Coordinates of C-alpha atoms (C1' of nucleotides) in Angstrom, one line a residue:
Chain A
M1 CA 94.7 75.6 78.6
A2 CA 97.9 76.7 77.0
K3 CA 100.0 75.9 80.0
A4 CA 103.2 74.2 78.8
R5 CA 103.6 76.8 76.0
Y6 CA 106.8 78.8 76.2
H7 CA 105.0 81.9 75.1
H8 CA 102.1 82.7 77.4
G9 CA 99.8 84.5 75.0
D10 CA 98.7 87.5 77.0
L11 CA 101.0 87.7 79.9
R12 CA 100.4 91.3 80.6
E13 CA 96.7 90.9 81.2
A14 CA 97.3 87.7 83.2
L15 CA 99.7 89.5 85.5
L16 CA 97.3 92.3 86.1
D17 CA 94.6 89.7 87.0
A18 CA 96.9 87.8 89.3
A19 CA 98.1 91.0 91.0
E20 CA 94.5 92.1 91.6
A21 CA 93.6 88.7 93.1
L22 CA 96.6 88.8 95.3
V23 CA 95.8 92.3 96.5
R24 CA 92.3 91.1 97.3
E25 CA 93.6 88.0 99.2
R26 CA 96.6 89.5 101.1
G27 CA 96.2 93.2 101.1
A28 CA 97.5 96.1 99.1
D29 CA 101.1 95.4 100.1
G30 CA 101.1 91.8 101.1
W31 CA 102.2 90.3 97.7
S32 CA 105.2 90.2 95.5
L33 CA 106.0 90.4 91.8
R34 CA 107.5 86.9 92.1
E35 CA 104.3 85.6 93.6
A36 CA 102.2 87.0 90.8
S37 CA 104.6 85.6 88.2
A38 CA 104.5 82.2 89.9
R39 CA 100.8 82.1 90.0
V40 CA 100.6 82.8 86.2
G41 CA 103.2 80.0 85.7
V42 CA 106.0 82.2 84.5
S43 CA 109.5 83.2 85.7
P44 CA 109.8 86.4 87.8
S45 CA 111.9 88.1 85.1
A46 CA 109.2 87.5 82.4
A47 CA 107.2 90.3 83.9
Y48 CA 109.9 92.9 83.1
H49 CA 109.1 92.5 79.4
H50 CA 105.6 94.0 80.1
F51 CA 106.2 96.3 83.0
G52 CA 109.3 98.3 83.7
S53 CA 109.1 97.6 87.4
R54 CA 106.8 96.4 90.1
D55 CA 105.5 100.0 90.6
E56 CA 104.6 100.2 87.0
L57 CA 102.5 97.1 87.4
V58 CA 100.7 98.7 90.3
R59 CA 100.1 101.9 88.4
A60 CA 98.7 100.0 85.4
L61 CA 96.4 98.0 87.7
S62 CA 95.3 101.2 89.4
E63 CA 94.3 102.7 86.1
V64 CA 92.3 99.7 85.0
V65 CA 90.5 99.6 88.3
L66 CA 89.9 103.4 88.4
A67 CA 88.3 103.3 85.0
R68 CA 86.1 100.4 86.2
L69 CA 85.1 102.5 89.2
G70 CA 84.2 105.3 86.8
S71 CA 81.8 103.3 84.8
H72 CA 80.4 101.7 87.9
L73 CA 79.5 105.2 89.3
R74 CA 77.9 106.2 86.0
A75 CA 75.9 103.0 86.0
A76 CA 74.8 103.5 89.6
M77 CA 73.6 107.0 88.7
D78 CA 71.7 105.9 85.6
A79 CA 70.0 103.2 87.6
T80 CA 68.4 105.9 89.7
S81 CA 64.9 107.0 88.7
G82 CA 65.3 110.1 90.9
H83 CA 65.9 113.6 89.6
G84 CA 68.4 116.2 90.6
A85 CA 70.3 115.6 93.8
E86 CA 69.3 112.0 94.1
R87 CA 71.6 111.1 91.3
L88 CA 74.5 112.6 93.0
V89 CA 73.6 110.9 96.2
A90 CA 73.5 107.6 94.3
C91 CA 77.0 108.3 92.9
G92 CA 78.4 108.9 96.4
R93 CA 76.8 105.8 97.7
A94 CA 78.3 103.8 94.9
Y95 CA 81.7 105.2 95.5
V96 CA 81.8 104.6 99.2
T97 CA 80.1 101.2 99.0
W98 CA 82.6 100.1 96.3
A99 CA 85.5 101.0 98.5
V100 CA 84.1 99.3 101.6
L101 CA 83.3 96.1 99.7
D102 CA 86.8 95.8 98.1
P103 CA 89.0 97.7 100.6
A104 CA 92.3 96.2 99.7
V105 CA 91.9 97.1 96.0
A106 CA 90.5 100.5 96.9
R107 CA 93.6 101.2 99.1
L108 CA 95.9 100.3 96.3
V109 CA 94.1 102.5 93.8
F110 CA 93.7 105.5 96.0
R111 CA 97.3 105.3 97.1
G112 CA 98.5 104.7 93.6
G113 CA 98.7 108.4 93.3
A114 CA 98.7 110.4 90.1
T115 CA 98.2 108.4 87.0
E116 CA 100.1 109.2 83.9
P117 CA 98.8 112.3 82.2
Q118 CA 98.4 110.5 78.9
S119 CA 96.7 107.5 80.5
A120 CA 93.2 106.8 79.2
V121 CA 91.4 106.3 82.5
S122 CA 88.0 106.6 81.1
P123 CA 85.6 107.4 82.5
H124 CA 87.6 108.9 85.4
P125 CA 85.5 109.1 88.6
H126 CA 86.3 112.8 88.8
D127 CA 84.9 113.4 85.3
V128 CA 81.7 111.5 86.2
L129 CA 81.2 113.8 89.2
T130 CA 82.0 116.9 87.0
T131 CA 79.4 116.1 84.4
E132 CA 76.8 115.4 87.0
L133 CA 77.4 118.7 88.8
D134 CA 77.1 120.4 85.4
R135 CA 73.7 118.8 85.0
L136 CA 72.7 120.1 88.5
A137 CA 73.8 123.6 87.6
D138 CA 71.8 123.4 84.3
T139 CA 68.7 122.3 86.2
G140 CA 69.1 125.2 88.5
L141 CA 69.4 123.1 91.6
L142 CA 72.9 124.4 92.0
P143 CA 73.3 128.2 91.7
P144 CA 75.8 129.3 89.0
Q145 CA 78.1 131.1 91.4
A146 CA 78.6 127.8 93.4
R147 CA 79.3 125.7 90.3
P148 CA 83.0 126.4 89.7
G149 CA 85.1 123.9 91.6
A150 CA 82.1 122.3 93.2
E151 CA 83.2 118.9 92.1
F152 CA 86.3 119.1 94.3
V153 CA 84.2 119.9 97.3
V154 CA 81.9 116.9 96.7
W155 CA 84.7 114.6 95.7
A156 CA 86.7 115.5 98.9
A157 CA 83.7 114.7 101.1
I158 CA 82.9 111.4 99.4
H159 CA 86.5 110.3 99.1
G160 CA 87.2 111.3 102.7
L161 CA 84.5 109.0 104.0
A162 CA 85.6 106.2 101.8
V163 CA 89.2 106.5 102.9
L164 CA 88.3 106.9 106.6
L165 CA 86.4 103.6 106.3
I166 CA 88.9 101.5 104.4
D167 CA 91.8 102.7 106.6
D168 CA 89.8 101.8 109.7
L169 CA 90.0 105.3 111.1
V170 CA 86.2 105.2 111.4
H171 CA 84.1 102.1 111.7
I172 CA 80.5 101.5 110.7
D173 CA 79.3 98.0 111.3
D174 CA 76.3 97.6 109.0
R175 CA 76.4 98.2 105.3
R176 CA 73.1 99.9 105.3
D177 CA 74.5 102.4 107.8
V178 CA 77.4 103.1 105.5
E179 CA 74.8 104.1 102.9
L180 CA 72.9 106.3 105.3
Q181 CA 76.0 108.1 106.4
T182 CA 77.0 108.7 102.8
E183 CA 73.6 110.0 101.9
R184 CA 73.8 112.5 104.8
L185 CA 77.2 113.5 103.8
V186 CA 76.4 114.2 100.2
S187 CA 73.1 115.9 101.0
A188 CA 74.7 118.2 103.5
T189 CA 77.6 119.1 101.2
L190 CA 75.3 119.8 98.3
N191 CA 73.0 121.9 100.4
G192 CA 75.9 123.8 101.7
L193 CA 77.1 124.5 98.2
A194 CA 73.6 125.6 97.1
Q195 CA 73.6 128.2 99.9
E196 CA 76.8 129.9 98.6
T197 CA 76.6 133.5 97.6
A198 CA 79.2 135.2 95.4
P199 CA 82.5 133.5 95.5
P200 CA 85.7 135.4 96.2
A201 CA 87.2 136.7 93.0
D202 CA 90.4 134.7 93.4
R203 CA 88.8 131.4 94.2
P204 CA 91.3 128.7 93.3
L205 CA 90.6 126.1 90.7
P206 CA 92.3 122.8 91.6
R207 CA 93.5 120.4 88.9
T208 CA 93.1 116.7 88.7
A209 CA 96.2 114.6 88.1
H210 CA 94.8 113.2 85.0
T211 CA 94.8 116.5 83.2
Q212 CA 94.4 116.2 79.5
R213 CA 96.8 117.7 76.9
V214 CA 94.4 120.5 76.2
A215 CA 95.1 122.2 79.5
Q216 CA 98.8 121.7 79.0
S217 CA 98.9 123.7 75.8
Q218 CA 97.3 126.7 77.5
D219 CA 99.8 127.6 80.1
A220 CA 103.3 127.4 78.8
G221 CA 105.0 127.9 82.2
P222 CA 106.1 124.8 84.1
S223 CA 103.6 124.3 87.0
P224 CA 105.5 123.5 90.2
R225 CA 104.4 120.3 91.8
T226 CA 105.3 121.2 95.4
F227 CA 104.9 124.1 97.8
S228 CA 107.8 126.0 99.2
P229 CA 107.7 125.6 102.9
Chain B
M1 CA 127.0 111.9 122.7
A2 CA 127.1 108.5 124.1
K3 CA 128.2 106.9 120.9
A4 CA 130.7 104.1 121.8
R5 CA 128.4 102.9 124.5
Y6 CA 127.1 99.4 124.2
H7 CA 123.8 100.4 125.6
H8 CA 122.2 103.2 123.8
G9 CA 120.2 104.9 126.5
D10 CA 116.9 105.5 124.8
L11 CA 117.0 103.5 121.6
R12 CA 113.2 103.4 121.3
E13 CA 112.9 107.1 121.0
A14 CA 115.9 107.3 118.8
L15 CA 114.5 104.8 116.4
L16 CA 111.2 106.7 116.2
D17 CA 113.1 109.9 115.4
A18 CA 115.2 108.2 112.7
A19 CA 112.2 106.6 111.2
E20 CA 110.4 109.9 111.0
A21 CA 113.3 111.5 109.4
L22 CA 113.7 108.7 106.9
V23 CA 110.0 108.9 106.0
R24 CA 110.4 112.6 105.4
E25 CA 113.5 112.1 103.2
R26 CA 112.5 109.1 101.2
G27 CA 108.8 108.7 101.4
A28 CA 106.4 106.6 103.5
D29 CA 107.7 103.3 102.1
G30 CA 111.2 104.2 100.9
W31 CA 113.1 103.2 104.0
S32 CA 114.0 100.1 105.9
L33 CA 114.3 99.0 109.5
R34 CA 118.0 98.3 108.9
E35 CA 118.5 101.8 107.6
A36 CA 116.9 103.4 110.7
S37 CA 119.0 101.1 112.9
A38 CA 122.2 102.0 111.1
R39 CA 121.5 105.7 111.3
V40 CA 121.1 105.4 115.1
G41 CA 124.4 103.4 115.2
V42 CA 122.9 100.1 116.2
S43 CA 122.6 96.6 114.8
P44 CA 119.3 95.8 112.9
S45 CA 118.3 93.2 115.5
A46 CA 118.5 95.7 118.3
A47 CA 115.3 97.2 117.2
Y48 CA 113.4 94.0 118.0
H49 CA 113.9 94.6 121.8
H50 CA 111.7 97.7 121.5
F51 CA 109.3 96.8 118.7
G52 CA 107.9 93.4 117.8
S53 CA 108.2 94.1 114.1
R54 CA 108.7 96.9 111.6
D55 CA 105.0 97.4 111.4
E56 CA 104.9 97.9 115.2
L57 CA 107.5 100.7 114.8
V58 CA 105.3 102.3 112.1
R59 CA 102.2 102.1 114.3
A60 CA 104.1 103.6 117.3
L61 CA 105.3 106.4 115.1
S62 CA 101.8 107.0 113.8
E63 CA 100.4 107.4 117.2
V64 CA 103.0 109.9 118.2
V65 CA 102.5 112.0 115.1
L66 CA 98.7 111.7 115.4
A67 CA 98.8 113.1 118.9
R68 CA 101.0 115.9 117.7
L69 CA 98.5 116.7 115.0
G70 CA 95.8 116.8 117.6
S71 CA 97.4 119.4 119.7
H72 CA 98.4 121.3 116.6
L73 CA 94.8 121.5 115.6
R74 CA 93.8 122.6 119.1
A75 CA 96.5 125.3 119.1
A76 CA 95.4 126.5 115.6
M77 CA 91.8 126.9 116.8
D78 CA 92.8 128.7 120.0
A79 CA 95.0 131.1 118.0
T80 CA 91.8 132.3 116.2
S81 CA 90.1 135.3 117.6
G82 CA 87.0 134.5 115.6
H83 CA 83.9 133.0 117.1
G84 CA 81.7 130.2 116.1
A85 CA 82.3 128.7 112.7
E86 CA 85.7 130.5 112.2
R87 CA 87.3 128.2 114.8
L88 CA 86.2 125.1 112.9
V89 CA 87.4 126.6 109.7
A90 CA 90.8 127.3 111.3
C91 CA 90.9 123.6 112.4
G92 CA 90.3 122.4 108.9
R93 CA 92.8 124.7 107.5
A94 CA 95.4 123.5 110.0
Y95 CA 94.6 119.9 109.2
V96 CA 95.0 120.2 105.4
T97 CA 98.0 122.5 105.6
W98 CA 99.8 120.2 108.0
A99 CA 99.3 117.3 105.6
V100 CA 100.4 119.2 102.5
L101 CA 103.5 120.5 104.3
D102 CA 104.6 117.1 105.5
P103 CA 103.0 114.8 102.9
A104 CA 105.2 111.7 103.5
V105 CA 104.6 111.6 107.2
A106 CA 100.9 112.4 106.7
R107 CA 100.6 109.4 104.3
L108 CA 102.3 107.1 106.8
V109 CA 100.0 108.2 109.6
F110 CA 96.7 108.2 107.7
R111 CA 97.6 104.8 106.2
G112 CA 98.7 103.5 109.5
G113 CA 95.1 102.5 110.0
A114 CA 93.5 101.8 113.3
T115 CA 95.6 102.5 116.3
E116 CA 95.5 100.2 119.3
P117 CA 92.4 100.7 121.4
Q118 CA 94.4 101.2 124.5
S119 CA 96.8 103.6 122.9
A120 CA 96.8 107.1 124.4
V121 CA 96.7 109.2 121.3
S122 CA 95.8 112.4 123.0
P123 CA 94.4 114.6 121.9
H124 CA 93.1 112.6 118.9
P125 CA 92.2 114.9 116.0
H126 CA 88.8 113.3 116.0
D127 CA 88.2 114.3 119.6
V128 CA 89.3 117.9 118.9
L129 CA 86.7 118.1 116.2
T130 CA 84.1 116.5 118.4
T131 CA 84.5 119.0 121.3
E132 CA 84.5 121.9 118.8
L133 CA 81.2 120.8 117.3
D134 CA 79.8 120.4 120.8
R135 CA 80.7 124.0 121.3
L136 CA 79.0 125.0 118.1
A137 CA 75.9 123.1 119.1
D138 CA 75.9 124.8 122.5
T139 CA 76.2 128.2 120.9
G140 CA 73.2 127.4 118.8
L141 CA 75.0 127.8 115.5
L142 CA 74.5 124.1 114.9
P143 CA 70.9 123.0 115.4
P144 CA 70.6 120.1 117.9
Q145 CA 69.1 117.7 115.5
A146 CA 72.1 118.0 113.3
R147 CA 74.6 117.5 116.0
P148 CA 74.8 113.7 116.4
G149 CA 77.5 112.4 114.2
A150 CA 78.3 115.8 112.6
E151 CA 81.9 115.3 113.5
F152 CA 82.1 112.4 111.0
V153 CA 80.7 114.5 108.2
V154 CA 83.2 117.4 108.8
W155 CA 86.1 115.0 109.4
A156 CA 85.3 113.1 106.2
A157 CA 85.3 116.4 104.2
I158 CA 88.5 117.7 105.7
H159 CA 90.3 114.4 105.6
G160 CA 89.2 113.8 102.0
L161 CA 90.7 117.0 100.8
A162 CA 93.9 116.3 102.6
V163 CA 94.2 112.8 101.2
L164 CA 93.4 113.9 97.7
L165 CA 96.1 116.4 97.9
I166 CA 98.9 114.3 99.4
D167 CA 98.1 111.4 97.1
D168 CA 98.3 113.8 94.1
L169 CA 94.9 113.0 92.9
V170 CA 94.1 116.7 93.0
H171 CA 96.7 119.4 92.6
I172 CA 96.7 122.9 94.0
D173 CA 99.8 124.9 93.2
D174 CA 99.7 127.7 95.7
R175 CA 99.6 127.2 99.5
R176 CA 97.1 130.1 99.9
D177 CA 94.8 128.5 97.4
V178 CA 94.9 125.3 99.5
E179 CA 93.6 127.4 102.4
L180 CA 90.9 129.0 100.4
Q181 CA 89.7 125.7 99.1
T182 CA 89.7 124.3 102.6
E183 CA 87.7 127.2 103.9
R184 CA 85.1 126.8 101.2
L185 CA 84.9 123.1 102.0
V186 CA 84.4 123.5 105.7
S187 CA 82.0 126.4 105.3
A188 CA 79.8 124.5 102.8
T189 CA 79.8 121.4 105.0
L190 CA 78.8 123.3 108.1
N191 CA 76.1 125.3 106.3
G192 CA 74.7 122.1 104.9
L193 CA 74.6 120.5 108.3
A194 CA 73.0 123.6 109.8
Q195 CA 70.2 123.3 107.3
E196 CA 69.3 119.8 108.3
T197 CA 65.8 119.1 109.6
A198 CA 64.9 116.1 111.7
P199 CA 67.2 113.1 111.1
P200 CA 65.9 109.7 110.3
A201 CA 65.3 107.7 113.5
D202 CA 67.8 105.1 112.6
R203 CA 70.7 107.4 111.8
P204 CA 73.9 105.4 112.2
L205 CA 76.5 106.5 114.7
P206 CA 80.0 105.6 113.4
R207 CA 82.8 104.7 115.8
T208 CA 86.3 105.8 115.7
A209 CA 89.1 103.2 115.9
H210 CA 90.5 104.7 119.0
T211 CA 87.4 103.8 121.1
Q212 CA 88.0 104.2 124.7
R213 CA 87.3 101.6 127.4
V214 CA 84.2 103.4 128.5
A215 CA 82.4 102.5 125.3
Q216 CA 83.6 98.9 125.5
S217 CA 82.0 98.3 128.9
Q218 CA 78.6 99.4 127.6
D219 CA 78.0 96.9 124.8
A220 CA 79.0 93.5 125.9
G221 CA 78.6 91.8 122.5
P222 CA 81.6 91.5 120.2
S223 CA 81.3 94.2 117.6
P224 CA 82.1 92.7 114.2
R225 CA 84.9 94.5 112.4
T226 CA 83.9 93.6 108.8
F227 CA 80.9 93.6 106.6
S228 CA 79.3 90.5 105.2
P229 CA 79.4 90.9 101.4
Chain C
dC1 C1' 112.1 78.4 54.7
dC2 C1' 114.5 81.2 57.7
dC3 C1' 115.8 84.6 60.6
dA4 C1' 115.1 89.2 63.2
dG5 C1' 112.8 90.3 67.2
dA6 C1' 109.7 89.5 70.7
dT7 C1' 109.2 86.6 74.6
dC8 C1' 110.6 83.8 78.4
dT9 C1' 114.3 81.1 81.5
dG10 C1' 118.1 80.6 84.8
dA11 C1' 121.4 82.3 87.6
dA12 C1' 123.0 85.9 90.0
dC13 C1' 123.2 90.4 92.9
dA14 C1' 122.3 93.5 96.7
dG15 C1' 119.1 94.4 100.1
dT16 C1' 115.0 93.2 103.1
dG17 C1' 112.5 91.6 107.7
dT18 C1' 113.2 88.4 111.2
dT19 C1' 115.3 84.9 114.3
dG20 C1' 118.4 82.7 117.8
dA21 C1' 122.6 82.0 120.1
dG22 C1' 125.9 84.5 122.6
dA23 C1' 128.4 88.9 124.3
dT24 C1' 128.0 93.1 127.1
dT25 C1' 126.1 96.0 130.4
dG26 C1' 123.4 98.2 134.4
dC27 C1' 120.9 97.3 138.6
dG28 C1' 118.9 95.4 142.9
dG29 C1' 119.9 92.5 146.8
dT30 C1' 123.1 90.7 150.2
Chain D
dA1 C1' 131.7 95.8 147.5
dC2 C1' 130.3 92.1 145.0
dC3 C1' 127.4 88.9 142.6
dG4 C1' 124.0 87.4 139.5
dC5 C1' 120.1 88.3 136.8
dA6 C1' 117.6 90.5 133.3
dA7 C1' 117.8 93.9 129.9
dT8 C1' 120.2 95.2 126.0
dC9 C1' 122.9 94.8 122.0
dT10 C1' 125.9 92.1 118.3
dC11 C1' 126.7 88.5 114.9
dA12 C1' 125.6 85.2 111.7
dA13 C1' 122.2 83.2 109.3
dC14 C1' 117.5 82.3 107.0
dA15 C1' 114.1 82.9 103.4
dC16 C1' 112.5 86.2 100.5
dT17 C1' 112.3 90.5 97.7
dG18 C1' 113.0 93.5 93.2
dT19 C1' 116.0 93.8 89.4
dT20 C1' 119.5 92.6 85.8
dC21 C1' 121.5 90.1 82.0
dA22 C1' 123.2 86.4 79.1
dG23 C1' 121.2 82.9 76.6
dA24 C1' 117.3 79.6 75.2
dT25 C1' 112.8 79.5 72.8
dC26 C1' 109.2 80.7 70.0
dT27 C1' 106.6 83.5 66.1
dG28 C1' 105.5 86.3 62.2
dG29 C1' 106.8 88.5 57.9
dG30 C1' 109.9 88.5 53.9

DNA sequence: CCCAGATCTGAACAGTGTTGAGATTGCGGT
DNA sequence: ACCGCAATCTCAACACTGTTCAGATCTGGG
């Protein structure tokens, strides 16, 4: 392979791959830029022609993996023959199982924080959830008054279980038990939402970090990113 | 203040305080052991007489903060005049609000991972949740068949929202809206649990990382900490 | 063919966690 | 009151980190 070449060819991609492998081997924080560069066979400073900093590498990797997770979720749902709620349960199961099977990478991605607004993380897991809940509302399985913002309730539940597991705050030995627990969680959440009557008039609508430009053009005012304590 | 003294007096506590302040100022990872030592007025190596490593400092700090969160939750529940579900809603509100108001420290603690089994994190947030759900089951608001493991469902939901917010994956501008979203989440989860019929016979019971010695003496076999993929 | 610009190297900088040898101190026993 | 021992802290050093920058090397388009 083009090893002795002065120009690498596709160093950017190679660094992303090496970083991902290192995360998997040594944990989300147990690796260095220099190590990834060395593994690719390149000097440490070469990386700075493709990423402005180590953090930028991490963000780029996060976006790649997040998009992969998105299509994984979609595929898991489509592989289900079930109707209605079963698809959403499959989605949650895929989400949690994915995190548990690749905990280091999951930690990195979930902790990566907000991705760039213009970044094309597609399909974003949140969007997958959103379209599925739309489907449930159309089917009538989810009453219309419970639909707005329901994706955040479901996402919080699923994400919470995944994070509790990969951070070792909760421990489940068997993989099958992880799935059972996830199914219970999603079912309970969905049933709870279905039971909702009229929402309060001022129910808040959260925003995802990967907001698209469309939403930006609507509200001109600068949206504060922090609370005033 | 004993400043020029060779022996500090209570360096361990001082380092914990300095570290917490640094986390709050510069983020969960934006500080160094050396910086904390310098702020306390002590050489970097002095810290190693109280903590085996930087990670050990972080773990110790996590346990302190986690215990503080536990009693904060208990206090928030006791401050509620409401009966039944309202107490649990107050607990969730306190959990999420606490995280959002001190995001850097919350990140550190939640990411700290499993605390030492013998560590006396008391009261642990998970235990607060557990006893409250016991109360709900006793009152009859939560059917008995839904009780086992219900704390993990509720915890996952609450924790998920908190983590999504502090990691900037979801954004809610106003603090009041955070509370409203939390209330919806807890109510929905609890209602969903209340609707549960008989559970599957082999429903898994997760374990918290802060397992107490009692549980250890029951099962003699070594409990594997990882899944086999 | 040739050279502008992208790409990579090498050496350097400040800062990090961690270690080990020695200085300083407080405390319990005589 | 003293001594010695163990706890506590300092100092200097190690290997390693992210990052910068001047210069070497390659590549594609005129």
